[in-house]
PDB file of C-alpha atoms and ligand atoms in Angstrom:
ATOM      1  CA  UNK A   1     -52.402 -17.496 -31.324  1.00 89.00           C
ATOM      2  CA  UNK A   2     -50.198 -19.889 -29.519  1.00 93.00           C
ATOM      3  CA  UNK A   3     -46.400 -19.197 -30.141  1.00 98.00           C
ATOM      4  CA  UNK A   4     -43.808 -22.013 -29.938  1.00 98.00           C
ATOM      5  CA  UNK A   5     -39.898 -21.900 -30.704  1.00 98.00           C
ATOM      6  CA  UNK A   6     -38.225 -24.506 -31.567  1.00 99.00           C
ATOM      7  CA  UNK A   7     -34.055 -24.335 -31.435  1.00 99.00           C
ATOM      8  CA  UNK A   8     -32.616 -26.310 -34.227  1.00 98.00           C
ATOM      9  CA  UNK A   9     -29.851 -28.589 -32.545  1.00 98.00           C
ATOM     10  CA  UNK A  10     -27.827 -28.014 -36.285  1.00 98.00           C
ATOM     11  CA  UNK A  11     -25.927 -25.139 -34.782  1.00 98.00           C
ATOM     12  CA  UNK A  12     -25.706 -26.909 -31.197  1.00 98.00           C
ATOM     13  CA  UNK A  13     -22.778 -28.124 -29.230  1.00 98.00           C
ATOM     14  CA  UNK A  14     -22.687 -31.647 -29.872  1.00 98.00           C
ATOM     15  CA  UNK A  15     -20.023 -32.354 -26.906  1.00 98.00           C
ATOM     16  CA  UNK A  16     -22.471 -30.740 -25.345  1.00 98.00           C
ATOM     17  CA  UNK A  17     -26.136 -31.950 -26.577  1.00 98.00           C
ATOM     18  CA  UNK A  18     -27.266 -33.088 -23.363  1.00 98.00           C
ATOM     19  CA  UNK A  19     -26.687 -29.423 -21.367  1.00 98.00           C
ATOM     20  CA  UNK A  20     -27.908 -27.282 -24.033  1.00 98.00           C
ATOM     21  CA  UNK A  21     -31.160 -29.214 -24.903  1.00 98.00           C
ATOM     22  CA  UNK A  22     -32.071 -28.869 -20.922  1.00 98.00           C
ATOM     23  CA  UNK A  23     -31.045 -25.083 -21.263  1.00 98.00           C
ATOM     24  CA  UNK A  24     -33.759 -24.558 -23.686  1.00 98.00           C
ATOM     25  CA  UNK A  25     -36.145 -26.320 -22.155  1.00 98.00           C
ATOM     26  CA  UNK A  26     -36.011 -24.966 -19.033  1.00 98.00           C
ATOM     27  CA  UNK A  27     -35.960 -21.304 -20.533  1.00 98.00           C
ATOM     28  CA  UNK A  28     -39.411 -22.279 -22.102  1.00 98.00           C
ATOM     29  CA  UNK A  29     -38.799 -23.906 -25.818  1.00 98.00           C
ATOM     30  CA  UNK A  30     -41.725 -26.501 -26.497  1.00 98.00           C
ATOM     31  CA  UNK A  31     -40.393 -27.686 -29.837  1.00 99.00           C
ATOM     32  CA  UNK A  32     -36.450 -29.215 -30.147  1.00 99.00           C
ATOM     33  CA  UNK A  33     -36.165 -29.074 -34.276  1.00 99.00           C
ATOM     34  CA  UNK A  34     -34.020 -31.710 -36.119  1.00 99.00           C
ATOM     35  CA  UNK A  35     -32.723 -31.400 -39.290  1.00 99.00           C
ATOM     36  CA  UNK A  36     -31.681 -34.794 -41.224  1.00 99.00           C
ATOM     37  CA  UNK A  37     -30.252 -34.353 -44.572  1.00 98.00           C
ATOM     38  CA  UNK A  38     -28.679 -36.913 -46.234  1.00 98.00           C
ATOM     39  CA  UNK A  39     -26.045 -35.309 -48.855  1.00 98.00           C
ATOM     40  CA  UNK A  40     -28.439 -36.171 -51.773  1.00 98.00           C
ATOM     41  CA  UNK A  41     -31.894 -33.724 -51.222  1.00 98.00           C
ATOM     42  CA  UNK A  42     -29.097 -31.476 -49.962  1.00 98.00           C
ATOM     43  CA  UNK A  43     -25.317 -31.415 -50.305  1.00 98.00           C
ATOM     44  CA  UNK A  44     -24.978 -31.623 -46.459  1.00 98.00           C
ATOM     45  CA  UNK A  45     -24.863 -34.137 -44.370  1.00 98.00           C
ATOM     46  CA  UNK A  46     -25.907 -33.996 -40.764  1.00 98.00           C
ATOM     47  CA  UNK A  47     -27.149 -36.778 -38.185  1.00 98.00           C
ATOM     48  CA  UNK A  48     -30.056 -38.869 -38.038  1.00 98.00           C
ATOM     49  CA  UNK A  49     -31.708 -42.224 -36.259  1.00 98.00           C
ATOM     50  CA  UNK A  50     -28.868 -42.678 -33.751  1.00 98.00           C
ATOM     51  CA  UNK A  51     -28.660 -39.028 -31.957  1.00 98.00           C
ATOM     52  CA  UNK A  52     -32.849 -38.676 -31.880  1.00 98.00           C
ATOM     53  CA  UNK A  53     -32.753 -42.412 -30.054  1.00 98.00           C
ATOM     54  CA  UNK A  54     -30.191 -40.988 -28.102  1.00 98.00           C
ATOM     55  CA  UNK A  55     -32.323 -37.941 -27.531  1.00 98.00           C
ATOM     56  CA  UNK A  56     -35.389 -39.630 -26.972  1.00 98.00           C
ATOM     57  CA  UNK A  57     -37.031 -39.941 -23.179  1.00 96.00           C
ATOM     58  CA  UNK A  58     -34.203 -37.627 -22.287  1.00 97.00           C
ATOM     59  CA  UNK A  59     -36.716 -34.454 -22.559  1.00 98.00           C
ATOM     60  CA  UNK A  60     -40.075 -32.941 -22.497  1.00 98.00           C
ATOM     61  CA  UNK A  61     -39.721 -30.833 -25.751  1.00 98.00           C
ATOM     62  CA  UNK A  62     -42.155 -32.287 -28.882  1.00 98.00           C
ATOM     63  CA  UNK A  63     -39.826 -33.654 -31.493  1.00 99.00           C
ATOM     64  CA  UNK A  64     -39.934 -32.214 -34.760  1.00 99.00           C
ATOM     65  CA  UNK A  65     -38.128 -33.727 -37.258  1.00 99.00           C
ATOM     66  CA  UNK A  66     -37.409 -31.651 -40.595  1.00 99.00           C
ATOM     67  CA  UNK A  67     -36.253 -34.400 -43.075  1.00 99.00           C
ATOM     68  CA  UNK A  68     -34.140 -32.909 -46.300  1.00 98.00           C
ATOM     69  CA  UNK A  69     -33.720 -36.755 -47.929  1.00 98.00           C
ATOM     70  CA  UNK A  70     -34.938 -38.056 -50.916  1.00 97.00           C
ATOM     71  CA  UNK A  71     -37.834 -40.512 -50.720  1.00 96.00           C
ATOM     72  CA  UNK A  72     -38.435 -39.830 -47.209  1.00 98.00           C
ATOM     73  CA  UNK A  73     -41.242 -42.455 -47.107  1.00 98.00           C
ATOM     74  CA  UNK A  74     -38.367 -45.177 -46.672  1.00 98.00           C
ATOM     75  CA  UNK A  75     -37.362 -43.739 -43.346  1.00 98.00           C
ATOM     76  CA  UNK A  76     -40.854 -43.151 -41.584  1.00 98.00           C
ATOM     77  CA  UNK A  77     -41.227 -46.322 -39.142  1.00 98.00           C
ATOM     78  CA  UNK A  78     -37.686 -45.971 -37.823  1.00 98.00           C
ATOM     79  CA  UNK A  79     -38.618 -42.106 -37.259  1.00 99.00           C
ATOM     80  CA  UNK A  80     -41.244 -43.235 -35.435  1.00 98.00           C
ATOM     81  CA  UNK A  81     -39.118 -45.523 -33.180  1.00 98.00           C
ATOM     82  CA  UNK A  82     -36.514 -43.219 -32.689  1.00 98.00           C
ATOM     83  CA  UNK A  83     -39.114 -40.453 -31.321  1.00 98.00           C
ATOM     84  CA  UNK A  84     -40.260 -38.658 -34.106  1.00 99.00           C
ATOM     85  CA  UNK A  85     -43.235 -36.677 -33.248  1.00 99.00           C
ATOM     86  CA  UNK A  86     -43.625 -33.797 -35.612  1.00 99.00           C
ATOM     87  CA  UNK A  87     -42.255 -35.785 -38.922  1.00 99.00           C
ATOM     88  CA  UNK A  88     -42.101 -32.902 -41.466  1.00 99.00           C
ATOM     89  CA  UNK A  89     -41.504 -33.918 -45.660  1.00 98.00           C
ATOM     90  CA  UNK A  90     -40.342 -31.659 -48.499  1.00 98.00           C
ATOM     91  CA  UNK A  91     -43.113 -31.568 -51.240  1.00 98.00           C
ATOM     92  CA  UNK A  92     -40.116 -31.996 -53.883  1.00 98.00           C
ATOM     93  CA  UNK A  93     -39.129 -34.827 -52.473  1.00 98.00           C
ATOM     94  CA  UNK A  94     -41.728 -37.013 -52.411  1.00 97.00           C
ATOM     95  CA  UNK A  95     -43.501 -39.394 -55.307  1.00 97.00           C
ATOM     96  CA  UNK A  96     -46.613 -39.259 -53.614  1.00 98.00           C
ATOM     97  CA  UNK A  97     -47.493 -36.543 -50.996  1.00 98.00           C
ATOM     98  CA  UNK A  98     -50.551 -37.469 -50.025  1.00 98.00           C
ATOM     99  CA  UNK A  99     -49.861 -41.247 -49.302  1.00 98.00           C
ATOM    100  CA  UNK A 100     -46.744 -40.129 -47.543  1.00 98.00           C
ATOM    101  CA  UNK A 101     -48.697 -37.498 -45.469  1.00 98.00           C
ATOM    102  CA  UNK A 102     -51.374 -40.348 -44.191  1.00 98.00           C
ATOM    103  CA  UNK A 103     -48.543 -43.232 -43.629  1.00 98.00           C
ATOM    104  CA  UNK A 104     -47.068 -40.860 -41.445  1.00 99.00           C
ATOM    105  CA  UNK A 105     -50.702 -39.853 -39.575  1.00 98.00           C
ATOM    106  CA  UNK A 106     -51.349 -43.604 -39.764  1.00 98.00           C
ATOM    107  CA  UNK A 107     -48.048 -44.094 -37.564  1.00 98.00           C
ATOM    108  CA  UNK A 108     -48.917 -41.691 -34.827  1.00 98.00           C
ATOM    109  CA  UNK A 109     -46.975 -38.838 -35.758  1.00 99.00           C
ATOM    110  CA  UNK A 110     -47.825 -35.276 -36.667  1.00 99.00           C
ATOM    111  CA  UNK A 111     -47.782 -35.071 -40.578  1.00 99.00           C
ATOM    112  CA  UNK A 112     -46.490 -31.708 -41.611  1.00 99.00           C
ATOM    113  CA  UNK A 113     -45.256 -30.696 -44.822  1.00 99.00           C
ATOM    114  CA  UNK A 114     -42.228 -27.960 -45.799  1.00 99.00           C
ATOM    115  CA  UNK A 115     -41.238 -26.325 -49.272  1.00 98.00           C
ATOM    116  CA  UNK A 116     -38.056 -24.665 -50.325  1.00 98.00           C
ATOM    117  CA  UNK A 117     -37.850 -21.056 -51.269  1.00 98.00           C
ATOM    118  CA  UNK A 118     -37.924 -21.734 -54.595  1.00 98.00           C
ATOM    119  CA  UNK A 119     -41.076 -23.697 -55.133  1.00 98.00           C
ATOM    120  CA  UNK A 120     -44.127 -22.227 -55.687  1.00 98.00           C
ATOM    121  CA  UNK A 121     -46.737 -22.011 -52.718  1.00 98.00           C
ATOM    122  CA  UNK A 122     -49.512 -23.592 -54.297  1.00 98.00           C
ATOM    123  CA  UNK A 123     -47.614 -26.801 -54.688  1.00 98.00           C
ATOM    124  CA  UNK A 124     -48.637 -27.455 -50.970  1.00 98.00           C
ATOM    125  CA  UNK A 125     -52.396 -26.346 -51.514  1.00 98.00           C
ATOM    126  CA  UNK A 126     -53.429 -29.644 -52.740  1.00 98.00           C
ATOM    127  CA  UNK A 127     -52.349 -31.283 -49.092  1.00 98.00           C
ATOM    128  CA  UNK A 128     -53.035 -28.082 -46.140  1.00 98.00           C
ATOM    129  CA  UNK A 129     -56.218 -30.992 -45.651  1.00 98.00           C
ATOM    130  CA  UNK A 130     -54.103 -33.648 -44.698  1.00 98.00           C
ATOM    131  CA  UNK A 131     -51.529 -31.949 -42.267  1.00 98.00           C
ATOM    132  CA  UNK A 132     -51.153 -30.051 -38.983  1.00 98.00           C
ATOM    133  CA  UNK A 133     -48.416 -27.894 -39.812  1.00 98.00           C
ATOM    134  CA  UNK A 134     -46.863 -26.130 -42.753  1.00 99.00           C
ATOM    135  CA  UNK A 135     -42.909 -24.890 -42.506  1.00 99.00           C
ATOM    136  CA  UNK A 136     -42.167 -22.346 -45.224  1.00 99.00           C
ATOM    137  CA  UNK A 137     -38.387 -22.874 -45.354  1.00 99.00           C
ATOM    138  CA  UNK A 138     -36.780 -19.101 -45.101  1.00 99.00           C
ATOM    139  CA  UNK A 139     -33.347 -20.457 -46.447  1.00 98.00           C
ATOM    140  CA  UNK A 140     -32.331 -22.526 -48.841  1.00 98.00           C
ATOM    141  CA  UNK A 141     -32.503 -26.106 -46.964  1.00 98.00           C
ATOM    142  CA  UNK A 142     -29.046 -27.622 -46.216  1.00 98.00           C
ATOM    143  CA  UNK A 143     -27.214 -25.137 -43.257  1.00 98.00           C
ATOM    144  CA  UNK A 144     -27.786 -23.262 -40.538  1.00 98.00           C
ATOM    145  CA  UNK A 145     -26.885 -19.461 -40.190  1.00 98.00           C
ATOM    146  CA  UNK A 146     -27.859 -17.901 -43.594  1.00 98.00           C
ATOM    147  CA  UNK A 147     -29.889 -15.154 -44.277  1.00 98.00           C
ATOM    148  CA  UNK A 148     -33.596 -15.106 -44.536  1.00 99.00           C
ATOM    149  CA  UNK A 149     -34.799 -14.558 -47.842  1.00 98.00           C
ATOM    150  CA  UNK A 150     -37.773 -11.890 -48.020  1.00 98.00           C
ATOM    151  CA  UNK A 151     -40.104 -13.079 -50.590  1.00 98.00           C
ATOM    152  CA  UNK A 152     -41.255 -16.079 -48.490  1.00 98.00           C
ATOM    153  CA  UNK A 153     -42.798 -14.030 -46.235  1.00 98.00           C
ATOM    154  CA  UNK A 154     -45.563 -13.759 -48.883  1.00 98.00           C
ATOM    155  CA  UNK A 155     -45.632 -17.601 -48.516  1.00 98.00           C
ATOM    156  CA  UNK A 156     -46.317 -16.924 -44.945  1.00 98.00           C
ATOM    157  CA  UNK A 157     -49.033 -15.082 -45.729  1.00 98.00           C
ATOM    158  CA  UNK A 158     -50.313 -16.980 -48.281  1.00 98.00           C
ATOM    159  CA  UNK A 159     -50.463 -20.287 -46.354  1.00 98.00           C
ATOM    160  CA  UNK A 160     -52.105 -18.700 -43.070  1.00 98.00           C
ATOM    161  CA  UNK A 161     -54.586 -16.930 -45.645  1.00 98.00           C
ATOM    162  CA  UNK A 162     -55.671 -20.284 -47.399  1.00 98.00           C
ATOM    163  CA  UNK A 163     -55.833 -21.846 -44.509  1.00 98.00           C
ATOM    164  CA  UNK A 164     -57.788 -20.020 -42.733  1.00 98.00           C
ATOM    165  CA  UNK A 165     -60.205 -19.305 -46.058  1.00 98.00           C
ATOM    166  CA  UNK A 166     -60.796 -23.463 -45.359  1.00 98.00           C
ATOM    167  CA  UNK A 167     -61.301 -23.268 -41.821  1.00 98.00           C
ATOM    168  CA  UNK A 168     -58.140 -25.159 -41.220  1.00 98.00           C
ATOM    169  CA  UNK A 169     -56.282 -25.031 -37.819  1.00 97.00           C
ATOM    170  CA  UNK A 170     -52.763 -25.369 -39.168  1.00 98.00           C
ATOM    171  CA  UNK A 171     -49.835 -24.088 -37.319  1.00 98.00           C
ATOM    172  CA  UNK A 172     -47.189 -21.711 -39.832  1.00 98.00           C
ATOM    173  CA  UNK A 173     -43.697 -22.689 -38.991  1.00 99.00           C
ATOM    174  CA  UNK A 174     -40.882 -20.687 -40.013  1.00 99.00           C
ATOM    175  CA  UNK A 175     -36.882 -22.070 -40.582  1.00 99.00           C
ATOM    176  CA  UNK A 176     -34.104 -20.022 -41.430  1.00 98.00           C
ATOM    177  CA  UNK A 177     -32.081 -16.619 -40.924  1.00 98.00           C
ATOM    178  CA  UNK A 178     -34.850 -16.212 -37.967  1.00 99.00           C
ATOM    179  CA  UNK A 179     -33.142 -13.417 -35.670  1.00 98.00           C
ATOM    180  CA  UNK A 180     -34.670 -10.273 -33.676  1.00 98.00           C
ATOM    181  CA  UNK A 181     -36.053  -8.652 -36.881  1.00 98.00           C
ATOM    182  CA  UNK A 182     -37.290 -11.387 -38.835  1.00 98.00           C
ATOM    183  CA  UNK A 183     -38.947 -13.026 -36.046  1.00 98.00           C
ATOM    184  CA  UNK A 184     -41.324 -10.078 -36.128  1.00 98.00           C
ATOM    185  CA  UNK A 185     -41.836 -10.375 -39.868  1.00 98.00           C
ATOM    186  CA  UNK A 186     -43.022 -13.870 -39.987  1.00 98.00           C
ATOM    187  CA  UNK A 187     -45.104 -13.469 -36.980  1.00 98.00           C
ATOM    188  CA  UNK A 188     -46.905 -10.282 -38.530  1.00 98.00           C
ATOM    189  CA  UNK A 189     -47.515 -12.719 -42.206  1.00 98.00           C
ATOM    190  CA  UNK A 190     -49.037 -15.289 -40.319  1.00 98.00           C
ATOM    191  CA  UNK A 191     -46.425 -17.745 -38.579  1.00 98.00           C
ATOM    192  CA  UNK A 192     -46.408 -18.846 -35.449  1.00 98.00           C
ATOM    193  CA  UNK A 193     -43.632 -21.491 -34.823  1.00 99.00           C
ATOM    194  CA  UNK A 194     -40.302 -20.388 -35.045  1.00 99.00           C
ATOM    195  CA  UNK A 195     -36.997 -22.706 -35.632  1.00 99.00           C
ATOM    196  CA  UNK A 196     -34.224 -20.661 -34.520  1.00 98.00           C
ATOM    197  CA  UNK A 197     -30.448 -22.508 -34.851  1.00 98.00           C
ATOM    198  CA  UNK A 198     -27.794 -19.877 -34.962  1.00 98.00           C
ATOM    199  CA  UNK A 199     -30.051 -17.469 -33.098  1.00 98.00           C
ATOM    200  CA  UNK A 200     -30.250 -19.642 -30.180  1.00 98.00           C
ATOM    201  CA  UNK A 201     -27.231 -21.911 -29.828  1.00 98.00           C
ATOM    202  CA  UNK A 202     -24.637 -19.297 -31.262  1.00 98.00           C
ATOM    203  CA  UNK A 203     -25.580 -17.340 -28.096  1.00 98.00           C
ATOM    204  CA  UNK A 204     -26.375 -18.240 -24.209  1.00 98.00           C
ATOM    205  CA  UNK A 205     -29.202 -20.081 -25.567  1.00 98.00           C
ATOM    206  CA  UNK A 206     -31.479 -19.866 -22.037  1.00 98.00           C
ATOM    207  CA  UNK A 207     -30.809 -16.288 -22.554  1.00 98.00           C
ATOM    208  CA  UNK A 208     -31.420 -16.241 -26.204  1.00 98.00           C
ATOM    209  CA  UNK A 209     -34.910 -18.415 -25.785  1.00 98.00           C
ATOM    210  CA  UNK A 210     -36.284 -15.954 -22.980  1.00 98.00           C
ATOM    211  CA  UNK A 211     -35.069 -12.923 -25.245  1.00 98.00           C
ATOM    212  CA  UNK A 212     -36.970 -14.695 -28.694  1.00 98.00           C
ATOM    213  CA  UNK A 213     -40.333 -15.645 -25.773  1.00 98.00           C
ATOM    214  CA  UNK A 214     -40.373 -11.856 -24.587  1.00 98.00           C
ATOM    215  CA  UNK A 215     -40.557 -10.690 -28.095  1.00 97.00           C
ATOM    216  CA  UNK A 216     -42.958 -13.038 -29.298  1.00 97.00           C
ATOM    217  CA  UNK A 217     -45.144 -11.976 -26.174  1.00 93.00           C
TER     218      UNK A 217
HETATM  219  C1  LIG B 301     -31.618 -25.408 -42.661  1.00 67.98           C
HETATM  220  C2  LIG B 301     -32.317 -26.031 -41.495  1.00 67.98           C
HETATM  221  C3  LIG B 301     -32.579 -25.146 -40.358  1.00 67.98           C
HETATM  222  C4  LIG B 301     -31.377 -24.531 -39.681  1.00 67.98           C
HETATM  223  C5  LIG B 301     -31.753 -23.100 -39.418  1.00 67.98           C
HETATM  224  O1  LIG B 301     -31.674 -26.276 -43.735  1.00 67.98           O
HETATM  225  O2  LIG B 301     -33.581 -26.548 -41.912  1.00 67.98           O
HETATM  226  O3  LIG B 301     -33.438 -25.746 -39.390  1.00 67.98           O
HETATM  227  O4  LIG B 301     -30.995 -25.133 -38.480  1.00 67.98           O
HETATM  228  O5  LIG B 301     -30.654 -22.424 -38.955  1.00 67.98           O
HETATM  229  P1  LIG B 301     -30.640 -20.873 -38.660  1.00 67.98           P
HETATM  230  O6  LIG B 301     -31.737 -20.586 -37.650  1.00 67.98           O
HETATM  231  O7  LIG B 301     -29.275 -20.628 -38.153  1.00 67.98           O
HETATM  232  O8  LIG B 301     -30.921 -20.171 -39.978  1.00 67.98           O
HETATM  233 ZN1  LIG B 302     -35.005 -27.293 -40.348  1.00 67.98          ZN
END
């Protein structure tokens, strides 16, 4: 199984973007993890287009952007643009999954689909065909730092079971409350992408990523 963290700029220094997103990097993060939300899907609000343009060229870590906005399907071109290369949708937010989930293969980017803890796993089912990656949301979506919740990890499960039951190479990714115990929970059900915010940047996060790497190891 290949392992991959991805540190959630959310719980970043901003002042300080540029610095920390090398940090990670260099301590061996593949994946930098954006969250957008838009005060609507969620009653946060965070950034969006401007900082990922900003953001773009300026590393080697893959892009992955977690949208929480309703109707994401307006927004897909200018994620693309901006540097979008993991584009990841909420199933309740959509009209149409599966059109959304090919517009956003169609425009070069990794489709990948999330659900909150609060929807039923099998809502995804219908699309594991159409998308590289799966994030179980731990958390409810909408802030960093809160506690993971323990009956996703059966989601965990669940997912890596039914994919694997249709010979689907799908990667599991895991956001929210991910810390030194959890990380081993969600790796044992079946995950094997970790977003880490408060975990990482709440810390030294060079130190923190080599720490998570070791233990994933
Ligand atoms: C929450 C976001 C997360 C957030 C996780 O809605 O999707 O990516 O940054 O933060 P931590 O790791 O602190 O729970
Ligand atoms: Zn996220």
């Amino acid at each position: 199984m290949n392992y991959i963290l991805a540190p959630s700029i959310l719980s970043a220094d901003f002042l300080d973007l540029k610095n920390q997103i090398k940090q990670v990097e260099d301590a061996g993060a593949k994946y930098l993890h954006f969250d957008v939300m838009d005060g609507m899907f969620v009653p946060n609000i965070s950034f969006g287009i401007p900082v990922l343009e900003c953001i773009k060229g300026n590393t080697e870590l893959i892009l992955d952007v977690h949208l929480m906005i309703v109707d994401p399907e307006r927004y897909f071109e200018k994620f693309k643009e901006a540097g979008a290369q993991i584009l990841t949708v909420h199933v309740e937010a959509m009209k149409d999954p599966a059109s959304d989930l090919k517009k956003i293969k169609e425009l070069g980017m990794i489709p990948s689909i999330t659900l909150s803890p609060n929807t039923p796993v099998e809502d995804v089912f219908p699309y594991l065909d159409l998308v590289k990656q799966v994030l179980v949301m731990t958390v409810n979506p909408g802030a960093g730092a809160q506690h993971y919740i323990d009956k996703c990890t059966d989601k965990i499960r669940a997912i890596r079971q039914e994919a694997e039951r249709r010979g689907l190479d799908i990667d599991v990714e895991v956001d929210g409350g991910i810390n030194e115990e959890t990380i081993i929970t969600a790796k044992e059900a079946g995950a094997n992408v970790f977003v880490m915010g408060s975990s990482i940047f709440n810390h030294d996060p060079a130190k923190a990523t080599k720490m998570y790497l070791d233990i994933l190891k």
